[in-house]
Amino acid sequence: MMLRLISALLFTAAGTAAGVMLSQRLAKEREICRETGDLLRSTALQIRHRGADVYELSTGLKESRVLDSLTFLRFLPEKYKFGEDFHEMWRKALDGQRDIPIDERRILSRLGELLGTSDIEGQLSSIALLEDELMTVKEKREENYRRRGKLFRSVGVLAGAMTGILVI
């Protein structure tokens, strides 16, 4: 009987852990969305006030401590080398980070394509459009976490407890 009780507790703990892990995945997606917004604002700020080129942007973004979840930024070049295409390097770096959700990946990909391709005003207006698009994604991520995060945690506990009861 004691072994069954211990098994029931272990199944309950496992179900709880699974629910928490799924909820944390939603929290991670929400964090990446927030940091994508920070990246867009930081990029616009550097372009607006310093007229930063793509390599200055890379250096500034790498130094930022608020963009920890966007690890692809570490692989961007800081200086021009003959024969390198910044946009291709951005694309490869972005492809290397697999945990970015598709909506944010699409926005970041478009950001990489537009950087350095027009004058300051053109880049700023394009970034503003990306920020508007990201607001819709952010609302979706917040709602997803609020509703599904609680659901995943609750279902995890209940499924684990139900399995535990069946063992007893």
Short mmCIF file of N, CA and C in Angstrom, two decimals:
data_model
loop_
_atom_site.label_atom_id
_atom_site.label_comp_id
_atom_site.label_asym_id
_atom_site.label_seq_id
_atom_site.Cartn_x
_atom_site.Cartn_y
_atom_site.Cartn_z
N MET A 1 0.83 -1.20 0.00
CA MET A 1 0.00 0.00 0.00
C MET A 1 0.87 1.26 0.00
N MET A 2 1.98 1.21 0.74
CA MET A 2 2.86 2.38 0.80
C MET A 2 3.48 2.67 -0.57
N LEU A 3 3.81 1.63 -1.31
CA LEU A 3 4.38 1.80 -2.64
C LEU A 3 3.37 2.46 -3.58
N ARG A 4 2.13 2.10 -3.47
CA ARG A 4 1.08 2.70 -4.30
C ARG A 4 0.90 4.18 -3.96
N LEU A 5 0.96 4.49 -2.69
CA LEU A 5 0.81 5.88 -2.26
C LEU A 5 1.98 6.73 -2.78
N ILE A 6 3.17 6.20 -2.70
CA ILE A 6 4.35 6.90 -3.22
C ILE A 6 4.23 7.07 -4.73
N SER A 7 3.77 6.03 -5.42
CA SER A 7 3.57 6.12 -6.87
C SER A 7 2.54 7.19 -7.21
N ALA A 8 1.47 7.24 -6.44
CA ALA A 8 0.43 8.25 -6.68
C ALA A 8 1.01 9.66 -6.53
N LEU A 9 1.82 9.86 -5.51
CA LEU A 9 2.44 11.17 -5.31
C LEU A 9 3.41 11.51 -6.44
N LEU A 10 4.15 10.52 -6.90
CA LEU A 10 5.09 10.75 -8.00
C LEU A 10 4.35 11.08 -9.30
N PHE A 11 3.24 10.39 -9.57
CA PHE A 11 2.45 10.71 -10.77
C PHE A 11 1.87 12.13 -10.67
N THR A 12 1.41 12.51 -9.50
CA THR A 12 0.89 13.86 -9.30
C THR A 12 1.99 14.89 -9.53
N ALA A 13 3.18 14.62 -9.01
CA ALA A 13 4.31 15.54 -9.21
C ALA A 13 4.71 15.61 -10.69
N ALA A 14 4.69 14.48 -11.37
CA ALA A 14 5.05 14.46 -12.79
C ALA A 14 4.03 15.24 -13.62
N GLY A 15 2.76 15.07 -13.33
CA GLY A 15 1.72 15.83 -14.05
C GLY A 15 1.84 17.32 -13.80
N THR A 16 2.13 17.67 -12.55
CA THR A 16 2.32 19.08 -12.21
C THR A 16 3.52 19.65 -12.96
N ALA A 17 4.62 18.90 -12.99
CA ALA A 17 5.82 19.36 -13.69
C ALA A 17 5.57 19.54 -15.18
N ALA A 18 4.82 18.62 -15.78
CA ALA A 18 4.50 18.74 -17.21
C ALA A 18 3.67 19.98 -17.48
N GLY A 19 2.69 20.24 -16.64
CA GLY A 19 1.86 21.44 -16.81
C GLY A 19 2.65 22.72 -16.64
N VAL A 20 3.56 22.74 -15.68
CA VAL A 20 4.40 23.92 -15.45
C VAL A 20 5.34 24.12 -16.64
N MET A 21 5.89 23.04 -17.19
CA MET A 21 6.80 23.17 -18.34
C MET A 21 6.08 23.76 -19.55
N LEU A 22 4.86 23.30 -19.81
CA LEU A 22 4.09 23.85 -20.93
C LEU A 22 3.76 25.32 -20.69
N SER A 23 3.44 25.66 -19.46
CA SER A 23 3.16 27.05 -19.13
C SER A 23 4.41 27.92 -19.28
N GLN A 24 5.56 27.38 -18.91
CA GLN A 24 6.82 28.13 -19.06
C GLN A 24 7.17 28.36 -20.52
N ARG A 25 6.80 27.43 -21.38
CA ARG A 25 7.04 27.62 -22.81
C ARG A 25 6.25 28.81 -23.32
N LEU A 26 5.01 28.95 -22.86
CA LEU A 26 4.22 30.12 -23.24
C LEU A 26 4.83 31.41 -22.68
N ALA A 27 5.36 31.33 -21.46
CA ALA A 27 6.02 32.50 -20.86
C ALA A 27 7.26 32.88 -21.66
N LYS A 28 7.99 31.89 -22.14
CA LYS A 28 9.19 32.15 -22.96
C LYS A 28 8.80 32.83 -24.26
N GLU A 29 7.72 32.38 -24.90
CA GLU A 29 7.25 33.01 -26.13
C GLU A 29 6.86 34.46 -25.87
N ARG A 30 6.22 34.70 -24.73
CA ARG A 30 5.84 36.07 -24.36
C ARG A 30 7.08 36.93 -24.13
N GLU A 31 8.10 36.37 -23.52
CA GLU A 31 9.35 37.10 -23.27
C GLU A 31 10.06 37.42 -24.59
N ILE A 32 10.10 36.48 -25.51
CA ILE A 32 10.73 36.73 -26.81
C ILE A 32 9.97 37.83 -27.55
N CYS A 33 8.67 37.85 -27.46
CA CYS A 33 7.87 38.89 -28.09
C CYS A 33 8.19 40.25 -27.47
N ARG A 34 8.29 40.30 -26.16
CA ARG A 34 8.63 41.56 -25.48
C ARG A 34 10.01 42.04 -25.92
N GLU A 35 10.97 41.13 -25.96
CA GLU A 35 12.33 41.51 -26.36
C GLU A 35 12.40 41.90 -27.83
N THR A 36 11.56 41.32 -28.67
CA THR A 36 11.50 41.74 -30.07
C THR A 36 11.05 43.19 -30.15
N GLY A 37 10.08 43.55 -29.34
CA GLY A 37 9.64 44.95 -29.28
C GLY A 37 10.76 45.86 -28.80
N ASP A 38 11.50 45.42 -27.77
CA ASP A 38 12.64 46.20 -27.28
C ASP A 38 13.70 46.36 -28.37
N LEU A 39 13.91 45.30 -29.14
CA LEU A 39 14.88 45.36 -30.24
C LEU A 39 14.45 46.38 -31.29
N LEU A 40 13.18 46.37 -31.66
CA LEU A 40 12.68 47.33 -32.64
C LEU A 40 12.84 48.77 -32.14
N ARG A 41 12.48 49.00 -30.87
CA ARG A 41 12.60 50.35 -30.32
C ARG A 41 14.05 50.79 -30.21
N SER A 42 14.92 49.89 -29.78
CA SER A 42 16.34 50.21 -29.66
C SER A 42 16.95 50.51 -31.03
N THR A 43 16.58 49.72 -32.01
CA THR A 43 17.08 49.93 -33.37
C THR A 43 16.63 51.29 -33.90
N ALA A 44 15.34 51.59 -33.73
CA ALA A 44 14.82 52.88 -34.20
C ALA A 44 15.52 54.03 -33.49
N LEU A 45 15.76 53.88 -32.21
CA LEU A 45 16.43 54.93 -31.43
C LEU A 45 17.85 55.17 -31.94
N GLN A 46 18.59 54.09 -32.18
CA GLN A 46 19.97 54.24 -32.66
C GLN A 46 20.01 54.85 -34.06
N ILE A 47 19.05 54.49 -34.90
CA ILE A 47 19.01 55.05 -36.25
C ILE A 47 18.62 56.53 -36.19
N ARG A 48 17.61 56.84 -35.37
CA ARG A 48 17.11 58.21 -35.30
C ARG A 48 18.15 59.18 -34.72
N HIS A 49 18.78 58.80 -33.63
CA HIS A 49 19.64 59.75 -32.92
C HIS A 49 21.10 59.72 -33.34
N ARG A 50 21.55 58.60 -33.84
CA ARG A 50 22.96 58.52 -34.22
C ARG A 50 23.16 58.25 -35.71
N GLY A 51 22.08 57.96 -36.40
CA GLY A 51 22.22 57.60 -37.81
C GLY A 51 23.06 56.34 -37.98
N ALA A 52 22.90 55.41 -37.05
CA ALA A 52 23.74 54.21 -36.99
C ALA A 52 23.56 53.35 -38.24
N ASP A 53 24.70 52.83 -38.74
CA ASP A 53 24.63 51.87 -39.84
C ASP A 53 24.44 50.47 -39.26
N VAL A 54 24.37 49.47 -40.12
CA VAL A 54 24.05 48.12 -39.66
C VAL A 54 25.10 47.56 -38.70
N TYR A 55 26.36 47.93 -38.90
CA TYR A 55 27.42 47.40 -38.04
C TYR A 55 27.43 48.08 -36.68
N GLU A 56 27.12 49.36 -36.65
CA GLU A 56 26.97 50.05 -35.36
C GLU A 56 25.76 49.51 -34.61
N LEU A 57 24.71 49.22 -35.35
CA LEU A 57 23.52 48.62 -34.73
C LEU A 57 23.87 47.27 -34.12
N SER A 58 24.62 46.45 -34.84
CA SER A 58 25.01 45.13 -34.34
C SER A 58 25.77 45.27 -33.03
N THR A 59 26.72 46.18 -33.00
CA THR A 59 27.52 46.39 -31.79
C THR A 59 26.64 46.83 -30.63
N GLY A 60 25.76 47.80 -30.89
CA GLY A 60 24.86 48.28 -29.83
C GLY A 60 23.91 47.21 -29.34
N LEU A 61 23.39 46.39 -30.24
CA LEU A 61 22.44 45.35 -29.84
C LEU A 61 23.13 44.24 -29.05
N LYS A 62 24.36 43.94 -29.40
CA LYS A 62 25.11 42.92 -28.66
C LYS A 62 25.39 43.37 -27.24
N GLU A 63 25.58 44.65 -27.05
CA GLU A 63 25.90 45.19 -25.72
C GLU A 63 24.66 45.32 -24.84
N SER A 64 23.47 45.27 -25.43
CA SER A 64 22.23 45.42 -24.68
C SER A 64 22.00 44.23 -23.77
N ARG A 65 21.68 44.51 -22.52
CA ARG A 65 21.41 43.45 -21.54
C ARG A 65 19.93 43.08 -21.46
N VAL A 66 19.08 43.82 -22.15
CA VAL A 66 17.65 43.53 -22.09
C VAL A 66 17.20 42.60 -23.21
N LEU A 67 18.14 42.14 -24.04
CA LEU A 67 17.80 41.28 -25.16
C LEU A 67 18.41 39.88 -25.00
N ASP A 68 18.41 39.37 -23.79
CA ASP A 68 19.06 38.09 -23.49
C ASP A 68 18.44 36.91 -24.22
N SER A 69 17.14 36.93 -24.47
CA SER A 69 16.49 35.80 -25.13
C SER A 69 16.76 35.76 -26.63
N LEU A 70 17.18 36.87 -27.19
CA LEU A 70 17.47 36.93 -28.63
C LEU A 70 18.96 36.65 -28.85
N THR A 71 19.32 35.40 -28.70
CA THR A 71 20.74 35.01 -28.74
C THR A 71 21.34 35.11 -30.14
N PHE A 72 20.51 35.17 -31.18
CA PHE A 72 21.05 35.27 -32.53
C PHE A 72 21.85 36.56 -32.73
N LEU A 73 21.58 37.58 -31.92
CA LEU A 73 22.28 38.86 -32.07
C LEU A 73 23.78 38.72 -31.85
N ARG A 74 24.18 37.73 -31.06
CA ARG A 74 25.61 37.52 -30.79
C ARG A 74 26.40 37.16 -32.04
N PHE A 75 25.72 36.65 -33.05
CA PHE A 75 26.41 36.17 -34.25
C PHE A 75 26.41 37.18 -35.40
N LEU A 76 25.96 38.38 -35.13
CA LEU A 76 25.97 39.42 -36.15
C LEU A 76 27.34 40.07 -36.24
N PRO A 77 27.76 40.47 -37.43
CA PRO A 77 29.07 41.09 -37.58
C PRO A 77 29.09 42.52 -37.05
N GLU A 78 30.23 42.93 -36.52
CA GLU A 78 30.37 44.29 -36.01
C GLU A 78 31.15 45.18 -36.97
N LYS A 79 31.85 44.57 -37.91
CA LYS A 79 32.62 45.33 -38.89
C LYS A 79 32.42 44.72 -40.26
N TYR A 80 32.53 45.57 -41.26
CA TYR A 80 32.39 45.10 -42.62
C TYR A 80 33.63 44.32 -43.04
N LYS A 81 33.40 43.20 -43.69
CA LYS A 81 34.47 42.41 -44.30
C LYS A 81 34.11 42.22 -45.76
N PHE A 82 35.09 42.36 -46.61
CA PHE A 82 34.86 42.25 -48.05
C PHE A 82 34.17 40.93 -48.39
N GLY A 83 33.12 41.02 -49.17
CA GLY A 83 32.41 39.84 -49.63
C GLY A 83 31.28 39.39 -48.72
N GLU A 84 31.14 39.99 -47.55
CA GLU A 84 30.07 39.61 -46.64
C GLU A 84 28.80 40.41 -46.92
N ASP A 85 27.69 39.76 -46.80
CA ASP A 85 26.40 40.42 -46.95
C ASP A 85 25.73 40.43 -45.58
N PHE A 86 25.54 41.62 -45.01
CA PHE A 86 24.96 41.73 -43.67
C PHE A 86 23.59 41.07 -43.60
N HIS A 87 22.79 41.27 -44.62
CA HIS A 87 21.43 40.73 -44.60
C HIS A 87 21.44 39.19 -44.59
N GLU A 88 22.36 38.60 -45.32
CA GLU A 88 22.50 37.15 -45.33
C GLU A 88 22.98 36.65 -43.97
N MET A 89 23.90 37.38 -43.35
CA MET A 89 24.39 37.00 -42.03
C MET A 89 23.28 37.12 -40.98
N TRP A 90 22.44 38.13 -41.09
CA TRP A 90 21.30 38.29 -40.19
C TRP A 90 20.37 37.08 -40.34
N ARG A 91 20.10 36.71 -41.59
CA ARG A 91 19.20 35.58 -41.87
C ARG A 91 19.76 34.28 -41.29
N LYS A 92 21.05 34.05 -41.47
CA LYS A 92 21.67 32.83 -40.94
C LYS A 92 21.65 32.82 -39.42
N ALA A 93 21.97 33.96 -38.81
CA ALA A 93 21.96 34.04 -37.35
C ALA A 93 20.56 33.80 -36.81
N LEU A 94 19.56 34.39 -37.46
CA LEU A 94 18.17 34.22 -37.03
C LEU A 94 17.74 32.76 -37.18
N ASP A 95 18.12 32.13 -38.28
CA ASP A 95 17.79 30.71 -38.49
C ASP A 95 18.45 29.82 -37.45
N GLY A 96 19.56 30.26 -36.90
CA GLY A 96 20.27 29.47 -35.89
C GLY A 96 19.58 29.43 -34.54
N GLN A 97 18.69 30.37 -34.28
CA GLN A 97 17.96 30.36 -33.01
C GLN A 97 16.58 29.77 -33.24
N ARG A 98 16.41 28.53 -32.83
CA ARG A 98 15.19 27.77 -33.13
C ARG A 98 13.99 28.09 -32.24
N ASP A 99 14.20 28.72 -31.08
CA ASP A 99 13.10 28.90 -30.14
C ASP A 99 12.29 30.18 -30.38
N ILE A 100 12.55 30.89 -31.46
CA ILE A 100 11.77 32.09 -31.76
C ILE A 100 10.49 31.67 -32.47
N PRO A 101 9.33 32.05 -31.94
CA PRO A 101 8.05 31.70 -32.58
C PRO A 101 7.95 32.30 -33.99
N ILE A 102 7.12 31.71 -34.81
CA ILE A 102 7.03 32.05 -36.22
C ILE A 102 6.66 33.52 -36.46
N ASP A 103 5.74 34.07 -35.68
CA ASP A 103 5.34 35.46 -35.89
C ASP A 103 6.50 36.42 -35.62
N GLU A 104 7.20 36.20 -34.52
CA GLU A 104 8.35 37.05 -34.20
C GLU A 104 9.48 36.82 -35.20
N ARG A 105 9.66 35.59 -35.64
CA ARG A 105 10.70 35.27 -36.62
C ARG A 105 10.45 36.04 -37.93
N ARG A 106 9.20 36.09 -38.34
CA ARG A 106 8.84 36.81 -39.57
C ARG A 106 9.15 38.30 -39.43
N ILE A 107 8.81 38.88 -38.29
CA ILE A 107 9.07 40.30 -38.05
C ILE A 107 10.57 40.57 -37.99
N LEU A 108 11.31 39.72 -37.29
CA LEU A 108 12.76 39.90 -37.20
C LEU A 108 13.43 39.71 -38.55
N SER A 109 12.91 38.80 -39.35
CA SER A 109 13.46 38.59 -40.68
C SER A 109 13.26 39.84 -41.54
N ARG A 110 12.08 40.41 -41.48
CA ARG A 110 11.81 41.63 -42.24
C ARG A 110 12.66 42.79 -41.75
N LEU A 111 12.89 42.86 -40.43
CA LEU A 111 13.78 43.90 -39.89
C LEU A 111 15.18 43.76 -40.48
N GLY A 112 15.70 42.55 -40.50
CA GLY A 112 17.02 42.31 -41.05
C GLY A 112 17.12 42.69 -42.52
N GLU A 113 16.03 42.48 -43.26
CA GLU A 113 16.02 42.82 -44.68
C GLU A 113 16.00 44.32 -44.92
N LEU A 114 15.35 45.08 -44.03
CA LEU A 114 15.20 46.52 -44.27
C LEU A 114 16.35 47.36 -43.75
N LEU A 115 17.11 46.84 -42.78
CA LEU A 115 18.19 47.63 -42.21
C LEU A 115 19.23 48.00 -43.27
N GLY A 116 19.53 49.28 -43.34
CA GLY A 116 20.57 49.75 -44.25
C GLY A 116 20.16 49.83 -45.71
N THR A 117 18.87 49.64 -46.01
CA THR A 117 18.46 49.63 -47.42
C THR A 117 17.85 50.95 -47.87
N SER A 118 17.61 51.88 -46.95
CA SER A 118 17.05 53.17 -47.34
C SER A 118 17.59 54.25 -46.42
N ASP A 119 17.09 55.46 -46.60
CA ASP A 119 17.55 56.55 -45.73
C ASP A 119 16.96 56.37 -44.33
N ILE A 120 17.33 57.27 -43.44
CA ILE A 120 16.92 57.17 -42.04
C ILE A 120 15.40 57.18 -41.91
N GLU A 121 14.74 58.10 -42.59
CA GLU A 121 13.27 58.20 -42.49
C GLU A 121 12.59 56.94 -43.03
N GLY A 122 13.11 56.40 -44.10
CA GLY A 122 12.54 55.18 -44.66
C GLY A 122 12.66 54.00 -43.71
N GLN A 123 13.82 53.89 -43.09
CA GLN A 123 14.01 52.80 -42.12
C GLN A 123 13.10 52.98 -40.91
N LEU A 124 13.00 54.22 -40.42
CA LEU A 124 12.16 54.48 -39.25
C LEU A 124 10.69 54.20 -39.52
N SER A 125 10.21 54.56 -40.70
CA SER A 125 8.80 54.29 -41.01
C SER A 125 8.56 52.79 -41.16
N SER A 126 9.52 52.07 -41.72
CA SER A 126 9.37 50.61 -41.84
C SER A 126 9.40 49.95 -40.47
N ILE A 127 10.25 50.43 -39.58
CA ILE A 127 10.31 49.88 -38.22
C ILE A 127 9.01 50.17 -37.49
N ALA A 128 8.43 51.35 -37.69
CA ALA A 128 7.15 51.69 -37.06
C ALA A 128 6.05 50.73 -37.51
N LEU A 129 6.06 50.35 -38.78
CA LEU A 129 5.07 49.38 -39.28
C LEU A 129 5.28 48.02 -38.62
N LEU A 130 6.54 47.62 -38.44
CA LEU A 130 6.83 46.35 -37.77
C LEU A 130 6.38 46.40 -36.31
N GLU A 131 6.56 47.55 -35.66
CA GLU A 131 6.11 47.69 -34.27
C GLU A 131 4.60 47.55 -34.17
N ASP A 132 3.87 48.13 -35.12
CA ASP A 132 2.41 47.99 -35.13
C ASP A 132 2.01 46.53 -35.29
N GLU A 133 2.69 45.84 -36.19
CA GLU A 133 2.41 44.42 -36.41
C GLU A 133 2.72 43.60 -35.15
N LEU A 134 3.80 43.96 -34.48
CA LEU A 134 4.20 43.24 -33.27
C LEU A 134 3.20 43.45 -32.13
N MET A 135 2.53 44.59 -32.09
CA MET A 135 1.54 44.83 -31.05
C MET A 135 0.42 43.79 -31.11
N THR A 136 0.01 43.43 -32.31
CA THR A 136 -1.02 42.40 -32.47
C THR A 136 -0.51 41.06 -31.95
N VAL A 137 0.74 40.75 -32.28
CA VAL A 137 1.34 39.50 -31.81
C VAL A 137 1.47 39.51 -30.29
N LYS A 138 1.86 40.65 -29.74
CA LYS A 138 2.02 40.76 -28.28
C LYS A 138 0.70 40.52 -27.57
N GLU A 139 -0.37 41.09 -28.08
CA GLU A 139 -1.70 40.87 -27.48
C GLU A 139 -2.06 39.39 -27.51
N LYS A 140 -1.74 38.74 -28.62
CA LYS A 140 -2.02 37.30 -28.75
C LYS A 140 -1.20 36.50 -27.74
N ARG A 141 0.07 36.85 -27.57
CA ARG A 141 0.94 36.14 -26.62
C ARG A 141 0.45 36.34 -25.18
N GLU A 142 0.05 37.56 -24.85
CA GLU A 142 -0.44 37.83 -23.50
C GLU A 142 -1.71 37.03 -23.21
N GLU A 143 -2.63 37.04 -24.15
CA GLU A 143 -3.88 36.31 -23.98
C GLU A 143 -3.62 34.80 -23.90
N ASN A 144 -2.74 34.32 -24.74
CA ASN A 144 -2.36 32.91 -24.73
C ASN A 144 -1.82 32.50 -23.37
N TYR A 145 -0.91 33.29 -22.85
CA TYR A 145 -0.30 32.95 -21.55
C TYR A 145 -1.34 33.03 -20.44
N ARG A 146 -2.15 34.06 -20.47
CA ARG A 146 -3.14 34.25 -19.41
C ARG A 146 -4.14 33.09 -19.39
N ARG A 147 -4.60 32.67 -20.56
CA ARG A 147 -5.63 31.63 -20.61
C ARG A 147 -5.04 30.23 -20.59
N ARG A 148 -4.13 29.96 -21.51
CA ARG A 148 -3.61 28.60 -21.66
C ARG A 148 -2.59 28.24 -20.58
N GLY A 149 -1.85 29.23 -20.07
CA GLY A 149 -0.87 28.94 -19.02
C GLY A 149 -1.54 28.38 -17.78
N LYS A 150 -2.61 29.03 -17.38
CA LYS A 150 -3.37 28.56 -16.21
C LYS A 150 -3.98 27.19 -16.50
N LEU A 151 -4.49 27.03 -17.71
CA LEU A 151 -5.09 25.75 -18.12
C LEU A 151 -4.05 24.62 -18.05
N PHE A 152 -2.86 24.86 -18.61
CA PHE A 152 -1.81 23.82 -18.60
C PHE A 152 -1.42 23.44 -17.18
N ARG A 153 -1.26 24.44 -16.31
CA ARG A 153 -0.89 24.12 -14.93
C ARG A 153 -1.99 23.32 -14.24
N SER A 154 -3.23 23.73 -14.42
CA SER A 154 -4.35 23.04 -13.77
C SER A 154 -4.53 21.62 -14.30
N VAL A 155 -4.49 21.47 -15.61
CA VAL A 155 -4.67 20.15 -16.22
C VAL A 155 -3.51 19.23 -15.82
N GLY A 156 -2.31 19.77 -15.74
CA GLY A 156 -1.16 18.96 -15.32
C GLY A 156 -1.36 18.38 -13.93
N VAL A 157 -1.77 19.24 -13.01
CA VAL A 157 -2.02 18.77 -11.64
C VAL A 157 -3.15 17.75 -11.62
N LEU A 158 -4.24 18.05 -12.31
CA LEU A 158 -5.39 17.14 -12.30
C LEU A 158 -5.08 15.81 -12.98
N ALA A 159 -4.37 15.85 -14.10
CA ALA A 159 -4.02 14.60 -14.78
C ALA A 159 -3.09 13.75 -13.92
N GLY A 160 -2.14 14.41 -13.28
CA GLY A 160 -1.25 13.67 -12.37
C GLY A 160 -1.99 13.08 -11.20
N ALA A 161 -2.88 13.86 -10.61
CA ALA A 161 -3.66 13.36 -9.46
C ALA A 161 -4.58 12.23 -9.88
N MET A 162 -5.20 12.35 -11.05
CA MET A 162 -6.09 11.31 -11.55
C MET A 162 -5.30 10.00 -11.77
N THR A 163 -4.13 10.12 -12.37
CA THR A 163 -3.30 8.93 -12.59
C THR A 163 -2.89 8.33 -11.24
N GLY A 164 -2.56 9.22 -10.31
CA GLY A 164 -2.19 8.74 -8.98
C GLY A 164 -3.31 8.00 -8.30
N ILE A 165 -4.52 8.50 -8.45
CA ILE A 165 -5.69 7.85 -7.85
C ILE A 165 -5.93 6.48 -8.51
N LEU A 166 -5.74 6.41 -9.81
CA LEU A 166 -5.92 5.13 -10.51
C LEU A 166 -4.91 4.10 -10.02
N VAL A 167 -3.70 4.54 -9.67
CA VAL A 167 -2.69 3.62 -9.18
C VAL A 167 -3.08 3.04 -7.82
N ILE A 168 -3.71 3.87 -7.01
CA ILE A 168 -4.13 3.43 -5.67
C ILE A 168 -5.27 2.48 -5.83
#
